Short mmCIF file of C-alpha atoms in Angstrom, two decimals:
data_model
loop_
_atom_site.label_atom_id
_atom_site.label_comp_id
_atom_site.label_asym_id
_atom_site.label_seq_id
_atom_site.Cartn_x
_atom_site.Cartn_y
_atom_site.Cartn_z
CA UNK M 1 0.89 3.42 -26.48
CA UNK M 2 -0.80 5.44 -28.36
CA UNK M 3 -0.29 9.04 -27.28
CA UNK M 4 -3.62 11.00 -27.21
CA UNK M 5 -2.73 15.33 -26.74
CA UNK M 6 -5.72 16.89 -25.56
CA UNK M 7 -8.44 18.20 -27.56
CA UNK M 8 -8.70 21.64 -25.69
CA UNK M 9 -12.05 23.02 -24.55
CA UNK M 10 -14.12 21.06 -22.49
CA UNK M 11 -12.22 17.64 -23.17
CA UNK M 12 -8.53 19.35 -22.18
CA UNK M 13 -5.84 18.13 -19.05
CA UNK M 14 -3.14 19.02 -18.20
CA UNK M 15 -0.17 17.90 -21.98
CA UNK M 16 3.11 17.05 -19.07
CA UNK M 17 0.25 14.85 -17.35
CA UNK M 18 2.15 11.30 -16.22
CA UNK M 19 1.06 7.82 -15.84
CA UNK M 20 0.69 5.41 -13.47
CA UNK M 21 1.87 1.54 -13.95
CA UNK M 22 0.79 -0.72 -11.71
CA UNK M 23 2.57 -3.96 -11.04
CA UNK M 24 -0.21 -5.98 -9.41
CA UNK M 25 0.22 -8.46 -7.11
CA UNK M 26 -2.79 -9.36 -6.06
CA UNK M 27 -6.26 -8.52 -7.13
CA UNK M 28 -8.28 -7.25 -4.23
CA UNK M 29 -4.81 -5.63 -3.21
CA UNK M 30 -4.58 -4.07 -6.57
CA UNK M 31 -8.93 -3.44 -6.72
CA UNK M 32 -8.05 -1.74 -3.11
CA UNK M 33 -5.42 0.67 -4.90
CA UNK M 34 -6.90 2.07 -7.79
CA UNK M 35 -9.57 2.71 -5.44
CA UNK M 36 -7.38 4.60 -3.35
CA UNK M 37 -6.50 6.28 -6.19
CA UNK M 38 -8.82 8.08 -7.61
CA UNK M 39 -10.63 9.01 -4.87
CA UNK M 40 -7.72 11.29 -4.58
CA UNK M 41 -8.56 12.70 -8.86
CA UNK M 42 -10.68 15.81 -8.37
CA UNK M 43 -12.54 15.09 -12.17
CA UNK M 44 -15.73 14.78 -13.45
CA UNK M 45 -15.56 13.44 -16.41
CA UNK M 46 -12.97 10.20 -17.67
CA UNK M 47 -10.82 12.58 -19.10
CA UNK M 48 -9.73 13.72 -16.48
CA UNK M 49 -8.78 10.58 -13.93
CA UNK M 50 -5.02 9.66 -15.42
CA UNK M 51 -4.09 7.61 -17.58
CA UNK M 52 -3.01 3.86 -15.38
CA UNK M 53 -1.66 0.68 -17.19
CA UNK M 54 -2.25 -1.75 -15.17
CA UNK M 55 -0.67 -5.54 -14.61
CA UNK M 56 -2.07 -7.62 -12.65
CA UNK M 57 0.15 -10.27 -12.92
CA UNK M 58 -0.76 -12.95 -10.62
CA UNK M 59 1.90 -15.18 -12.07
CA UNK M 60 5.02 -12.82 -10.36
CA UNK M 61 7.28 -15.63 -8.03
CA UNK M 62 5.37 -15.46 -4.01
CA UNK M 63 7.24 -13.51 -1.42
CA UNK M 64 6.01 -15.13 0.77
CA UNK M 65 7.11 -18.65 -0.01
CA UNK M 66 10.32 -16.54 -1.36
CA UNK M 67 10.93 -15.81 2.57
CA UNK M 68 9.27 -19.00 3.83
CA UNK M 69 10.46 -21.54 2.25
CA UNK M 70 13.03 -20.32 -0.49
CA UNK M 71 11.70 -20.56 -3.42
CA UNK M 72 12.09 -18.14 -6.23
CA UNK M 73 13.46 -14.60 -6.32
CA UNK M 74 10.30 -12.44 -7.45
CA UNK M 75 12.90 -9.73 -7.34
CA UNK M 76 13.18 -10.30 -11.47
CA UNK M 77 10.55 -10.74 -12.85
CA UNK M 78 8.77 -8.00 -10.60
CA UNK M 79 12.22 -5.63 -12.62
CA UNK M 80 10.82 -7.15 -15.37
CA UNK M 81 7.23 -5.65 -15.52
CA UNK M 82 8.35 -2.55 -14.61
CA UNK M 83 10.53 -2.39 -17.48
CA UNK M 84 7.59 -3.50 -19.68
CA UNK M 85 4.56 -0.62 -17.79
CA UNK M 86 7.55 2.15 -17.72
CA UNK M 87 7.97 1.27 -21.80
CA UNK M 88 4.46 0.97 -22.14
CA UNK M 89 4.61 4.91 -21.05
CA UNK M 90 3.90 4.69 -17.38
CA UNK M 91 6.12 7.87 -15.70
CA UNK M 92 5.42 6.45 -12.07
CA UNK M 93 5.17 3.14 -11.09
CA UNK M 94 3.64 1.27 -8.21
CA UNK M 95 3.36 -2.23 -6.38
CA UNK M 96 0.64 -2.40 -4.18
CA UNK M 97 2.36 -5.62 -1.59
CA UNK M 98 4.22 -4.47 1.28
CA UNK M 99 6.27 -7.82 1.37
CA UNK M 100 7.67 -7.10 -1.82
CA UNK M 101 9.41 -4.10 -0.54
CA UNK M 102 11.97 -6.86 1.58
CA UNK M 103 13.18 -6.93 -1.45
CA UNK M 104 12.73 -3.21 -2.62
CA UNK M 105 16.13 -2.05 -3.49
CA UNK M 106 16.59 -5.11 -5.91
CA UNK M 107 13.56 -4.27 -8.54
CA UNK M 108 13.34 -0.58 -7.94
CA UNK M 109 17.27 0.81 -7.83
CA UNK M 110 17.68 0.36 -11.94
CA UNK M 111 13.49 1.89 -12.94
CA UNK M 112 13.99 4.56 -14.99
CA UNK M 113 10.71 6.29 -13.62
CA UNK M 114 9.91 6.80 -10.13
CA UNK M 115 9.00 3.50 -7.86
CA UNK M 116 7.74 5.25 -4.61
CA UNK M 117 8.86 2.77 -1.07
CA UNK M 118 5.18 1.86 0.61
CA UNK M 119 6.38 1.70 3.77
CA UNK M 120 8.50 3.96 3.31
CA UNK M 121 5.23 6.43 2.67
CA UNK M 122 2.76 4.59 5.23
CA UNK M 123 6.02 5.77 7.81
CA UNK M 124 5.71 8.95 6.74
CA UNK M 125 2.46 9.92 6.68
CA UNK M 126 2.29 9.07 9.91
CA UNK M 127 4.54 10.88 11.40
CA UNK M 128 3.33 14.13 9.47
CA UNK M 129 0.28 12.59 11.44
CA UNK M 130 1.88 12.96 14.79
CA UNK M 131 1.73 9.33 16.11
CA UNK M 132 3.68 9.10 19.09
CA UNK M 133 3.63 5.07 19.92
CA UNK M 134 2.74 2.80 16.16
CA UNK M 135 2.17 -1.12 15.72
CA UNK M 136 2.28 -2.28 12.02
CA UNK M 137 0.25 -5.34 10.80
CA UNK M 138 1.80 -7.09 8.52
CA UNK M 139 2.88 -10.25 6.79
CA UNK M 140 4.61 -12.59 8.83
CA UNK M 141 8.05 -11.95 6.52
CA UNK M 142 7.18 -8.37 7.19
CA UNK M 143 7.77 -8.71 10.73
CA UNK M 144 10.19 -11.32 11.46
CA UNK M 145 12.42 -9.08 9.33
CA UNK M 146 10.50 -5.68 11.15
CA UNK M 147 10.63 -4.01 8.40
CA UNK M 148 8.06 -1.74 9.63
CA UNK M 149 9.84 -1.28 12.43
CA UNK M 150 13.11 0.33 11.61
CA UNK M 151 11.11 2.45 9.30
CA UNK M 152 8.95 3.44 12.21
CA UNK M 153 12.21 4.09 14.19
CA UNK M 154 14.92 5.79 11.97
CA UNK M 155 11.56 8.53 11.10
CA UNK M 156 11.43 8.99 14.90
CA UNK M 157 8.33 7.30 16.82
CA UNK M 158 8.05 4.06 18.90
CA UNK M 159 7.24 1.08 18.04
CA UNK M 160 4.87 -1.24 19.65
CA UNK M 161 5.94 -5.05 18.13
CA UNK M 162 2.85 -7.95 18.67
CA UNK M 163 3.61 -10.82 20.30
CA UNK M 164 3.77 -14.20 18.01
CA UNK M 165 0.27 -15.01 19.55
CA UNK M 166 -0.63 -11.70 17.94
CA UNK M 167 1.16 -11.76 14.32
CA UNK M 168 -0.63 -15.84 14.04
CA UNK M 169 -4.11 -13.67 14.02
CA UNK M 170 -2.90 -10.36 11.73
CA UNK M 171 -1.19 -13.33 9.03
CA UNK M 172 -5.20 -15.97 9.61
CA UNK M 173 -6.47 -12.36 8.40
CA UNK M 174 -4.71 -11.52 5.26
CA UNK M 175 -5.19 -15.77 4.17
CA UNK M 176 -9.14 -14.36 4.49
CA UNK M 177 -9.45 -12.02 2.92
CA UNK M 178 -7.11 -13.17 -0.02
CA UNK M 179 -9.28 -16.28 -0.76
CA UNK M 180 -12.72 -15.39 0.58
CA UNK M 181 -12.18 -11.22 0.31
CA UNK M 182 -13.72 -10.89 3.91
CA UNK M 183 -12.65 -11.36 6.99
CA UNK M 184 -15.13 -14.22 9.33
CA UNK M 185 -17.56 -13.55 12.54
CA UNK M 186 -14.49 -15.07 14.85
CA UNK M 187 -11.63 -13.44 13.42
CA UNK M 188 -13.24 -9.94 13.73
CA UNK M 189 -13.87 -10.98 17.58
CA UNK M 190 -11.07 -11.55 17.93
CA UNK M 191 -9.43 -8.28 16.41
CA UNK M 192 -10.86 -6.86 18.40
CA UNK M 193 -10.45 -7.43 21.47
CA UNK M 194 -6.19 -7.06 20.65
CA UNK M 195 -7.57 -3.65 19.69
CA UNK M 196 -8.74 -2.68 22.97
CA UNK M 197 -5.80 -4.61 24.24
CA UNK M 198 -2.94 -2.78 22.78
CA UNK M 199 -4.89 0.15 23.34
CA UNK M 200 -4.49 0.02 27.26
CA UNK M 201 -0.87 -0.89 26.15
CA UNK M 202 -0.80 3.32 25.32
CA UNK M 203 -1.05 2.29 21.50
CA UNK M 204 -2.08 6.06 19.26
CA UNK M 205 -1.39 4.50 15.63
CA UNK M 206 -1.84 1.17 13.49
CA UNK M 207 0.10 1.06 10.17
CA UNK M 208 -2.01 -0.93 8.02
CA UNK M 209 1.29 -2.94 6.14
CA UNK M 210 -1.03 -4.99 4.63
CA UNK M 211 -2.23 -4.20 1.32
CA UNK M 212 -5.63 -7.22 2.55
CA UNK M 213 -6.25 -5.25 5.55
CA UNK M 214 -7.65 -1.67 3.83
CA UNK M 215 -11.58 -3.58 4.65
CA UNK M 216 -10.79 -3.45 8.52
CA UNK M 217 -9.85 0.52 8.76
CA UNK M 218 -13.34 1.16 10.36
CA UNK M 219 -13.06 -1.36 13.03
CA UNK M 220 -9.09 -0.08 14.67
CA UNK M 221 -11.41 3.65 13.97
CA UNK M 222 -14.43 2.40 16.17
CA UNK M 223 -11.69 1.50 19.59
CA UNK M 224 -9.61 5.00 18.92
CA UNK M 225 -6.85 4.04 17.20
CA UNK M 226 -5.90 6.56 14.25
CA UNK M 227 -5.56 3.81 11.56
CA UNK M 228 -3.16 4.27 8.39
CA UNK M 229 -3.23 2.09 5.60
CA UNK M 230 -0.06 1.60 3.27
CA UNK M 231 -2.60 1.97 0.06
CA UNK M 232 -3.95 4.89 0.88
CA UNK M 233 -0.97 6.16 1.29
CA UNK M 234 0.74 4.68 -1.90
CA UNK M 235 -2.44 5.95 -3.90
CA UNK M 236 -0.95 9.94 -2.45
CA UNK M 237 2.55 9.06 -3.21
CA UNK M 238 1.32 8.48 -6.99
CA UNK M 239 -0.73 10.85 -6.69
CA UNK M 240 1.62 13.29 -6.20
CA UNK M 241 3.96 12.41 -8.87
CA UNK M 242 1.38 11.54 -11.99
CA UNK M 243 -0.23 14.96 -11.57
CA UNK M 244 3.09 16.79 -10.96
CA UNK M 245 2.61 17.66 -6.89
CA UNK M 246 5.02 16.37 -5.57
CA UNK M 247 5.65 19.52 -3.22
CA UNK M 248 2.74 18.64 -1.03
CA UNK M 249 1.99 16.94 1.51
CA UNK M 250 0.96 13.06 2.23
CA UNK M 251 -1.93 14.46 3.61
CA UNK M 252 -3.62 16.71 0.99
CA UNK M 253 -3.56 14.26 -1.36
CA UNK M 254 -4.25 11.18 1.28
CA UNK M 255 -7.39 10.63 2.82
CA UNK M 256 -6.70 11.62 6.72
CA UNK M 257 -6.65 8.42 9.43
CA UNK M 258 -9.89 7.39 10.83
CA UNK M 259 -10.37 7.39 14.40
CA UNK M 260 -13.18 7.31 16.83
#
């Protein structure tokens, strides 16, 4: 990778600024992550943005099919992608896919550079904002393994899990976004009813534990629910690491939760 040093004067940036590597397993989720990351950078010129190396590798084995159907384990391929990005010069690497983090210990443990954990970062953001009763919206695989629920309770908050029927709706929302990059009116109406039901149950916070759901954030907020997006939480962590601001809190570098 070409090493380009700042000229100084008008064309300048910190010499120790890092390089972000992105293992993108789903196109729309990757685009939304990059949007969230770039939104955090106080840039007025192109060179103010950190360098980003993105590999949108849609050929990586399906995480869902591995868990649901026993097909190929994506872990060694993700680990290989991480090594390739590090070799190209990435100093921090992210994987904007929650389901893949069920296998985090397999592909991140020997990484040569920091690899933030999207689930830990998302839950930490909600805790920092004093969430009390939290419901995660995740893929079926994540729901089956209850990864978010375990981390939520480990970090001292209460978790309200979705019923199988409500989880089925979330799965349909994810598929619509994957295929059409939008959710149809019928399922949006069902989502509104679910939000009302959760609010009546005392839920105050929703975690969007799937990177396909970013566009739905305003839908939750109109029901008086705080909502934290895993893509934005991961973007905040990546920004702090790339820019050398590890001591800042999540809320310093991540957009605030939407709420009514």
